[in-house]
mmCIF file of N, CA, C and O in Angstrom:
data_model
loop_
_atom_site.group_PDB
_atom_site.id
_atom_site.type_symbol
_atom_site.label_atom_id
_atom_site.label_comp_id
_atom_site.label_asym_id
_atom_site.label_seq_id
_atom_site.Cartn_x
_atom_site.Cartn_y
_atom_site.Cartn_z
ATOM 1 N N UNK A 232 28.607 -74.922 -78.195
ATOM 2 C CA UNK A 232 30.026 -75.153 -78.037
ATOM 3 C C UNK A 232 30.410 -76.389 -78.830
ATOM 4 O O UNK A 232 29.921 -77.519 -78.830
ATOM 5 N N UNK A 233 31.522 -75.809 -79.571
ATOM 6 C CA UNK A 233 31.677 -77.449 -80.320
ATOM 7 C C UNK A 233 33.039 -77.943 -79.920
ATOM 8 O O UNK A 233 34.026 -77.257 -79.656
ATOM 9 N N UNK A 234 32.921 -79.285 -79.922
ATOM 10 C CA UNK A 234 34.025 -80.242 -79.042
ATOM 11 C C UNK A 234 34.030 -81.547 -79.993
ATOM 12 O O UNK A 234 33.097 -81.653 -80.789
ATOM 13 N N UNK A 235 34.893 -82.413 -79.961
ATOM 14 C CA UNK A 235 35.038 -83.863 -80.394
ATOM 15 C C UNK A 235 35.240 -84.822 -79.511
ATOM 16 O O UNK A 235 36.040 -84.704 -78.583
ATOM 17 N N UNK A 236 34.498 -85.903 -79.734
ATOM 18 C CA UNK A 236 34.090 -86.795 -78.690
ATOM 19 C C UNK A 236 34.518 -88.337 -79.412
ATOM 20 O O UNK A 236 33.991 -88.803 -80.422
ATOM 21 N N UNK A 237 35.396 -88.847 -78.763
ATOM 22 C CA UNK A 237 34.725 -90.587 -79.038
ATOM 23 C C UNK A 237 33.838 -90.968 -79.053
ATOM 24 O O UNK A 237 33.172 -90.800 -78.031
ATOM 25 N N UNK A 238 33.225 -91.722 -80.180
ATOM 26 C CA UNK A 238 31.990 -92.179 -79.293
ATOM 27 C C UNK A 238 32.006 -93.805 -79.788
ATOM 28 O O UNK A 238 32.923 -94.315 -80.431
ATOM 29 N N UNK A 239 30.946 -94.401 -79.399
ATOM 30 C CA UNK A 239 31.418 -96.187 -79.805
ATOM 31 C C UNK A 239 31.012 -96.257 -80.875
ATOM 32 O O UNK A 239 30.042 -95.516 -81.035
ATOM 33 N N UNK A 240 31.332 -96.899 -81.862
ATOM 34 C CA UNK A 240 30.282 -96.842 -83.283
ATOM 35 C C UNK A 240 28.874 -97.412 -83.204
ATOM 36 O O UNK A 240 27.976 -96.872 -83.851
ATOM 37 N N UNK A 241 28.533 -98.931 -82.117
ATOM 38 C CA UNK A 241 27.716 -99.097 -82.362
ATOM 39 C C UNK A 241 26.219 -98.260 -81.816
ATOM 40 O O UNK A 241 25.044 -98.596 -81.963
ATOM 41 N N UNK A 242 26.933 -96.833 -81.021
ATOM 42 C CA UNK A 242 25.216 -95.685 -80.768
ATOM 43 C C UNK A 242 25.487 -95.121 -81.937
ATOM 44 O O UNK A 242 24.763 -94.132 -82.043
ATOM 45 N N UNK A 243 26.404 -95.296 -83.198
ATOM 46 C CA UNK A 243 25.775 -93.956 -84.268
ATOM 47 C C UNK A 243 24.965 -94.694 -85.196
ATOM 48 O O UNK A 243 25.217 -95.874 -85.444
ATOM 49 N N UNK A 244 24.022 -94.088 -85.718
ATOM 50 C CA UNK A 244 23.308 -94.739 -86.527
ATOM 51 C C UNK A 244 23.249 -93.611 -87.985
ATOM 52 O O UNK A 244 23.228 -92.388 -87.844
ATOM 53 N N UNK A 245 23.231 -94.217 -89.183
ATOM 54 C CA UNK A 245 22.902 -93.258 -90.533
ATOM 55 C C UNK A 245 21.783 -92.323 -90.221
ATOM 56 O O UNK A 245 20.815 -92.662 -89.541
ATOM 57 N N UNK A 246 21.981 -90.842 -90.864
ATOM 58 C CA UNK A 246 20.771 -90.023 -90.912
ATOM 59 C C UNK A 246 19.711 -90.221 -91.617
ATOM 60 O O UNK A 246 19.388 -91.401 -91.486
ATOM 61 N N UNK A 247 19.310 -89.907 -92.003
ATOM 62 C CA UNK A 247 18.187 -89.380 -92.540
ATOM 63 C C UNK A 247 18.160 -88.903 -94.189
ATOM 64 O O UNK A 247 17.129 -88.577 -94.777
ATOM 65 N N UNK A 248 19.258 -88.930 -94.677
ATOM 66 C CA UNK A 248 20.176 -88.754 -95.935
ATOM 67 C C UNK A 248 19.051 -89.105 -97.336
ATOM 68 O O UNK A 248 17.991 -89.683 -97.094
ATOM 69 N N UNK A 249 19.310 -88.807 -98.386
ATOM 70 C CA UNK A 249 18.573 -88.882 -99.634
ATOM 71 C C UNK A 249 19.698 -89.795 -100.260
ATOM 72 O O UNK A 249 19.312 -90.599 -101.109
ATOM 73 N N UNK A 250 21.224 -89.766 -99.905
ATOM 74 C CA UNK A 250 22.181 -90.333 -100.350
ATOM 75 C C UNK A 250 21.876 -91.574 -100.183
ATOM 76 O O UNK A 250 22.188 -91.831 -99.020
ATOM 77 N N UNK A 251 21.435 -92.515 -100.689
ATOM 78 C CA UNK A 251 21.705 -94.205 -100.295
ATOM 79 C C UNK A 251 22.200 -95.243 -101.258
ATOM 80 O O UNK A 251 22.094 -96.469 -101.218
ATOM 81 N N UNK A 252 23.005 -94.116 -102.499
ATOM 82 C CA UNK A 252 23.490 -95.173 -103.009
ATOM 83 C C UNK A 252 24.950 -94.273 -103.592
ATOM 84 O O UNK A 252 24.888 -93.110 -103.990
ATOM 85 N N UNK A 253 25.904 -94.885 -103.550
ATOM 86 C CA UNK A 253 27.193 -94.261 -103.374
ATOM 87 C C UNK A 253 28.059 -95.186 -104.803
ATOM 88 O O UNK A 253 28.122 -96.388 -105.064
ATOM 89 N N UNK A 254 28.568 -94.086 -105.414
ATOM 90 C CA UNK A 254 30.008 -94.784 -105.957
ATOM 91 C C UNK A 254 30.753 -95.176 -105.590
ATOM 92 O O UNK A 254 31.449 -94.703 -104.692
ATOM 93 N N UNK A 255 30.940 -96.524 -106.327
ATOM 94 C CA UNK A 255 31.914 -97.438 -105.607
ATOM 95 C C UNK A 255 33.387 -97.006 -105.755
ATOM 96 O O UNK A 255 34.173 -97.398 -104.893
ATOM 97 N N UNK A 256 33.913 -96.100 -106.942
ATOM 98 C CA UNK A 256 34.779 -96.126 -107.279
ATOM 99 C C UNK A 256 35.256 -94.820 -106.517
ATOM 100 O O UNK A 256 36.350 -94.734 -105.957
ATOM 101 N N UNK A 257 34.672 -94.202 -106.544
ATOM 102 C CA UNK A 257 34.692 -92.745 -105.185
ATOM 103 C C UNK A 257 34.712 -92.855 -103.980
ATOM 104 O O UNK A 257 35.028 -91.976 -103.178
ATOM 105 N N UNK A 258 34.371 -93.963 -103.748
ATOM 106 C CA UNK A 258 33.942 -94.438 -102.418
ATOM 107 C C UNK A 258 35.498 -95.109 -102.153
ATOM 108 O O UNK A 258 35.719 -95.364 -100.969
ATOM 109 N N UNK A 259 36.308 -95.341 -102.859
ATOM 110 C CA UNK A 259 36.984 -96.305 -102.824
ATOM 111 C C UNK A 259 38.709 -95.562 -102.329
ATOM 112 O O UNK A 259 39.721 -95.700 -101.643
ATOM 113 N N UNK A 260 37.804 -94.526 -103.570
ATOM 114 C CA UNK A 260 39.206 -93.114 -103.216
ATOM 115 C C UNK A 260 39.149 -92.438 -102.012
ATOM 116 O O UNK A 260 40.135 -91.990 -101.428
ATOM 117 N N UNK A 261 37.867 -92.351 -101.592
ATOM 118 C CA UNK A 261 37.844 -91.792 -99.905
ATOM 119 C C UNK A 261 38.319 -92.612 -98.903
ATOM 120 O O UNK A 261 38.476 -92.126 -97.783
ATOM 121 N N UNK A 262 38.542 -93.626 -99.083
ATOM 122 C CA UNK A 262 38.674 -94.619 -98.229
ATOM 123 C C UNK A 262 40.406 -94.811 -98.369
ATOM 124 O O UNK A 262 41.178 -94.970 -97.423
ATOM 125 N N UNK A 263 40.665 -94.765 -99.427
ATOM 126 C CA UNK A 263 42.346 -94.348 -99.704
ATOM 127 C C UNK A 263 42.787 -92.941 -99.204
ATOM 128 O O UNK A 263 43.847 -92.637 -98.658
ATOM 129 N N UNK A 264 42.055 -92.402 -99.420
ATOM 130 C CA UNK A 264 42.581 -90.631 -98.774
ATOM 131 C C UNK A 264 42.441 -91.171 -97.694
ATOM 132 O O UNK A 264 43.590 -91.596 -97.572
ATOM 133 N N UNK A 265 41.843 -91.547 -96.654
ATOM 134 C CA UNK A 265 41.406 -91.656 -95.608
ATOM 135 C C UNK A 265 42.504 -92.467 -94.699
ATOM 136 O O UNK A 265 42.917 -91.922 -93.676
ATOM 137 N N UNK A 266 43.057 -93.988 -95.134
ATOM 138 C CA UNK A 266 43.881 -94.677 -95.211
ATOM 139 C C UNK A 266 44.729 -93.482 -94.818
ATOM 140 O O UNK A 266 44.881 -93.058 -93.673
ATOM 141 N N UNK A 267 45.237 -93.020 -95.891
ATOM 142 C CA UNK A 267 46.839 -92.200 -96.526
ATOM 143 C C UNK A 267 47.226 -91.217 -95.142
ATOM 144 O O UNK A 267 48.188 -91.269 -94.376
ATOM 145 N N UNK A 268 45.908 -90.217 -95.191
ATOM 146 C CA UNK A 268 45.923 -88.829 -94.453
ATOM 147 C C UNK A 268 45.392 -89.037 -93.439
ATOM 148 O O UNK A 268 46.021 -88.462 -92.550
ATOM 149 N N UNK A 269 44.216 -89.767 -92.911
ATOM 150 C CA UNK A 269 43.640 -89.944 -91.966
ATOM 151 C C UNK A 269 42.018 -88.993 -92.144
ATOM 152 O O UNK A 269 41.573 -88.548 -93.202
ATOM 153 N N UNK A 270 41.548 -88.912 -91.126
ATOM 154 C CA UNK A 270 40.236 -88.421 -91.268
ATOM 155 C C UNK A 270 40.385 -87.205 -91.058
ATOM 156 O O UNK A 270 40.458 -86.949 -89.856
ATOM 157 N N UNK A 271 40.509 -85.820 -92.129
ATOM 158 C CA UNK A 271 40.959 -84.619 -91.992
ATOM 159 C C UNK A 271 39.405 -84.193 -91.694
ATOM 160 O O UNK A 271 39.572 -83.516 -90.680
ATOM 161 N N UNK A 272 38.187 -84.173 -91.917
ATOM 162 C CA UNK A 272 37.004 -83.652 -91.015
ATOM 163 C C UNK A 272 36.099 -84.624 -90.460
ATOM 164 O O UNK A 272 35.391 -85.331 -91.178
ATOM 165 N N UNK A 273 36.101 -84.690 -89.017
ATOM 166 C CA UNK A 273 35.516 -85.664 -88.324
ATOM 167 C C UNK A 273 34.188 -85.624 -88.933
ATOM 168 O O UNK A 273 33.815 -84.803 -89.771
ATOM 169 N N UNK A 274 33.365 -86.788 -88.333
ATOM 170 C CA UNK A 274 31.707 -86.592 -88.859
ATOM 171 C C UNK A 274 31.198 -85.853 -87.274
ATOM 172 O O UNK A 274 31.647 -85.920 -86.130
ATOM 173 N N UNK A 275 29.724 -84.958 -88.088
ATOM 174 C CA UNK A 275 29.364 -84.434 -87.135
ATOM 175 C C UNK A 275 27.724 -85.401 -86.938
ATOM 176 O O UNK A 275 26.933 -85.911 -87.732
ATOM 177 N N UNK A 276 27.812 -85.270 -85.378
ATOM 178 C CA UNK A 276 26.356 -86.156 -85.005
ATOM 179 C C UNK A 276 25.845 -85.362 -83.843
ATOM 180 O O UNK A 276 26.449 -84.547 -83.146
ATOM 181 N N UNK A 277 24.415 -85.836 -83.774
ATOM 182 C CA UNK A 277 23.396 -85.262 -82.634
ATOM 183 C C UNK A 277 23.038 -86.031 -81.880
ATOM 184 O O UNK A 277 22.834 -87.113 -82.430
ATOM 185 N N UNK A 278 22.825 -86.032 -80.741
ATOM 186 C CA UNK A 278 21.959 -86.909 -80.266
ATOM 187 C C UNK A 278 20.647 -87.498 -80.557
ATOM 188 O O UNK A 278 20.000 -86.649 -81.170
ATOM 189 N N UNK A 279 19.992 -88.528 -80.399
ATOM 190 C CA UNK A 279 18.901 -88.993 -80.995
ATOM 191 C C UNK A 279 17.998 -89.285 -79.039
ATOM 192 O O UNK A 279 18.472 -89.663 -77.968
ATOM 193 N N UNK A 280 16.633 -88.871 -79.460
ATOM 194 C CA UNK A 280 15.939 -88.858 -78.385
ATOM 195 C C UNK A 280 15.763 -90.201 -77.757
ATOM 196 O O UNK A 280 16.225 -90.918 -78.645
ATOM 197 N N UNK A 281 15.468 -90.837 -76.993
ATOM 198 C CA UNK A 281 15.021 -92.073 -76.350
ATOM 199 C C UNK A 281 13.835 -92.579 -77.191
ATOM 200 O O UNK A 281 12.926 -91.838 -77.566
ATOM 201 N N UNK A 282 13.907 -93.842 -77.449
ATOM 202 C CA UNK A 282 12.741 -93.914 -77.780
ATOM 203 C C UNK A 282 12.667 -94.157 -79.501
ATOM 204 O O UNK A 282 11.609 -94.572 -79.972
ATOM 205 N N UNK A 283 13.650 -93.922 -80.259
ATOM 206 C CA UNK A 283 14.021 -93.487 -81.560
ATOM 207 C C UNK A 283 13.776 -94.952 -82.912
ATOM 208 O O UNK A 283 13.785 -94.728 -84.122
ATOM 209 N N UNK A 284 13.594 -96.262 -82.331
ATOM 210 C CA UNK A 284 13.280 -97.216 -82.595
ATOM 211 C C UNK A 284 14.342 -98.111 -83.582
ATOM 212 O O UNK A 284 14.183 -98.853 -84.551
ATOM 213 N N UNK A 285 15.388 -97.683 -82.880
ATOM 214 C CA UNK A 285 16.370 -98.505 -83.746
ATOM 215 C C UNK A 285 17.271 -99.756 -82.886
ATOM 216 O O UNK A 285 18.154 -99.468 -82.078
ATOM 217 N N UNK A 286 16.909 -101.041 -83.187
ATOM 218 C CA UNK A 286 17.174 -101.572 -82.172
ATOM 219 C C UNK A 286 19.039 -101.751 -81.365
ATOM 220 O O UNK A 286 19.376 -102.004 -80.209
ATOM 221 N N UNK A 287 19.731 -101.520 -82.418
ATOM 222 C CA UNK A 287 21.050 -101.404 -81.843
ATOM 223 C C UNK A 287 20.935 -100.324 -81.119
ATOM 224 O O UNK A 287 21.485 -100.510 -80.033
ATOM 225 N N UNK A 288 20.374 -99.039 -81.232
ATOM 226 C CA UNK A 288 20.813 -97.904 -80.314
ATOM 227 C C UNK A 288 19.506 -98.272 -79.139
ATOM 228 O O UNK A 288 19.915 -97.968 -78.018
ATOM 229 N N UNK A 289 18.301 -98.743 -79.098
ATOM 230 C CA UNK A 289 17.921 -99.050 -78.624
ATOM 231 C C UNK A 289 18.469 -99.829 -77.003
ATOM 232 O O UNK A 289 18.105 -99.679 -75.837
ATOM 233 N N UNK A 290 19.343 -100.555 -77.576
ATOM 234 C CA UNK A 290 20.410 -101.563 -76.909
ATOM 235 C C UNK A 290 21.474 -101.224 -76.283
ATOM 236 O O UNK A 290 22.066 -101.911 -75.450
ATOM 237 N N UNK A 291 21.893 -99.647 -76.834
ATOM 238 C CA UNK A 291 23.160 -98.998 -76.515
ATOM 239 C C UNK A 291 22.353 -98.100 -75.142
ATOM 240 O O UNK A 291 22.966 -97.959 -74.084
ATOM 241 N N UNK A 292 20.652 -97.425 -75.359
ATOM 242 C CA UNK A 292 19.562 -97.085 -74.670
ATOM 243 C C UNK A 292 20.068 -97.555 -73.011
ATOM 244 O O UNK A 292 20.525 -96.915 -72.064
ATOM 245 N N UNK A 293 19.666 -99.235 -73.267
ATOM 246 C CA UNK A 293 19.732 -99.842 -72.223
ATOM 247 C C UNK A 293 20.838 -99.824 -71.823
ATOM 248 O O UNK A 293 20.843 -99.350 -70.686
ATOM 249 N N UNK A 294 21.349 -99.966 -71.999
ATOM 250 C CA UNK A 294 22.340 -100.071 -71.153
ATOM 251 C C UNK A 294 23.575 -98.688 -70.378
ATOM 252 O O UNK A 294 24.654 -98.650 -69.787
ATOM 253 N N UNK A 295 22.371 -97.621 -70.956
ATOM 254 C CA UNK A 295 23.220 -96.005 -70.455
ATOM 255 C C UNK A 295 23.206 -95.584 -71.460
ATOM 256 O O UNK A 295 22.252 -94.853 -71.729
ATOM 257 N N UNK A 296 23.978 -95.768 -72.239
ATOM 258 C CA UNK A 296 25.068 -95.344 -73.761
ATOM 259 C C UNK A 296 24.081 -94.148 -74.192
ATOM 260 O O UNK A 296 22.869 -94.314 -74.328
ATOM 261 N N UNK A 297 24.577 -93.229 -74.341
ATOM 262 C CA UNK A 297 23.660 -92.385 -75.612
ATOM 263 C C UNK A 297 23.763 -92.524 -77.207
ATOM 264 O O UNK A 297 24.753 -92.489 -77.937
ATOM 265 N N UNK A 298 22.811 -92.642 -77.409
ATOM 266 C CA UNK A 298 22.625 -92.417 -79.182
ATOM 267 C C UNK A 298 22.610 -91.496 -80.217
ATOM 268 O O UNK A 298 21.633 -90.749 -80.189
ATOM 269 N N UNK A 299 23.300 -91.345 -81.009
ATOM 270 C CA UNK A 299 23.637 -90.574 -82.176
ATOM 271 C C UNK A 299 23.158 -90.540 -83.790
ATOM 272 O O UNK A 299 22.948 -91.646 -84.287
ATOM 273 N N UNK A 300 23.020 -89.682 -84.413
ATOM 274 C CA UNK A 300 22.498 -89.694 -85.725
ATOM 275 C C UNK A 300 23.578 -88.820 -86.494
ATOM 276 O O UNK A 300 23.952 -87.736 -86.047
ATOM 277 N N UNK A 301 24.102 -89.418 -87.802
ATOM 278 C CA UNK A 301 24.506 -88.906 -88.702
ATOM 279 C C UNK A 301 23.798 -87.851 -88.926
ATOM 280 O O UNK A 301 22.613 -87.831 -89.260
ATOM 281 N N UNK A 302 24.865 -86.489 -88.657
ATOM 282 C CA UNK A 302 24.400 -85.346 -89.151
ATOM 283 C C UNK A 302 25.220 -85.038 -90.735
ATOM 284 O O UNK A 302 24.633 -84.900 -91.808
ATOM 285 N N UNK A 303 26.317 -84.997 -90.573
ATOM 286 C CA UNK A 303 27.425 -84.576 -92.149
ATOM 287 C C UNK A 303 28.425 -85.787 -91.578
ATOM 288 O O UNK A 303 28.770 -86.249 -90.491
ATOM 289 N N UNK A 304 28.651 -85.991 -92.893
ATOM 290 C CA UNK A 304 29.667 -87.111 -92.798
ATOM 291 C C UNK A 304 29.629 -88.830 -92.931
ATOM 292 O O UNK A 304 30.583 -89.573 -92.701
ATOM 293 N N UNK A 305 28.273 -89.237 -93.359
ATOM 294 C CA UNK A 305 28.037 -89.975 -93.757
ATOM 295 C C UNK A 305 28.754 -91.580 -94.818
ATOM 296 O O UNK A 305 29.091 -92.754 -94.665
ATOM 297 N N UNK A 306 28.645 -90.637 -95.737
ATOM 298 C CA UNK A 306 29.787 -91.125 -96.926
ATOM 299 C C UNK A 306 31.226 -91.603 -96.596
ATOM 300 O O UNK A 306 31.988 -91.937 -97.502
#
C-alpha cells in the first residue's frame, strides 16, 4: 500500500546510490524548479533495520524514531 508520510529529516539517511557526485549547475535548476513548483514527486524511502550503523539514525534508534534509506529521490 502506498501512502506519504512526514518524516523528520534527521532518520533519513542517503542510499546506497553510485551517484555521489552531482552537477552543480543541474543541481541548481532542481532546486529552482523545486523553489518555483514545489516538490512535484516526493522521495521514496524504506525502512532501515535496527542496528544499521549510522550514528544519527542510530540516535533517532534510541530514542523510538524509525529510520529510513533513500530509495529514489536522492538528488
Amino acid at each position: 500500500m502506498d501512502s506519504i508520510s512526514l518524516i523528520p529529516i534527521d532518520s533519513i539517511r542517503p542510499g546506497p546510490s553510485d551517484r555521489t557526485v552531482f552537477d552543480a549547475t543541474a543541481l541548481e535548476e532542481l532546486a529552482g524548479s523545486i523553489r518555483q513548483h514545489g516538490l512535484v514527486h516526493p522521495i521514496i524511502v524504506r525502512p532501515l533495520p535496527v542496528g544499521s550503523g549510522e550514528a544519527p539514525i542510530e540516535i533517532c534508534r534510541a530514542a523510538g524514531d524509525p529510520a529510513y534509506e533513500i530509495v529514489a529521490g536522492e538528488r
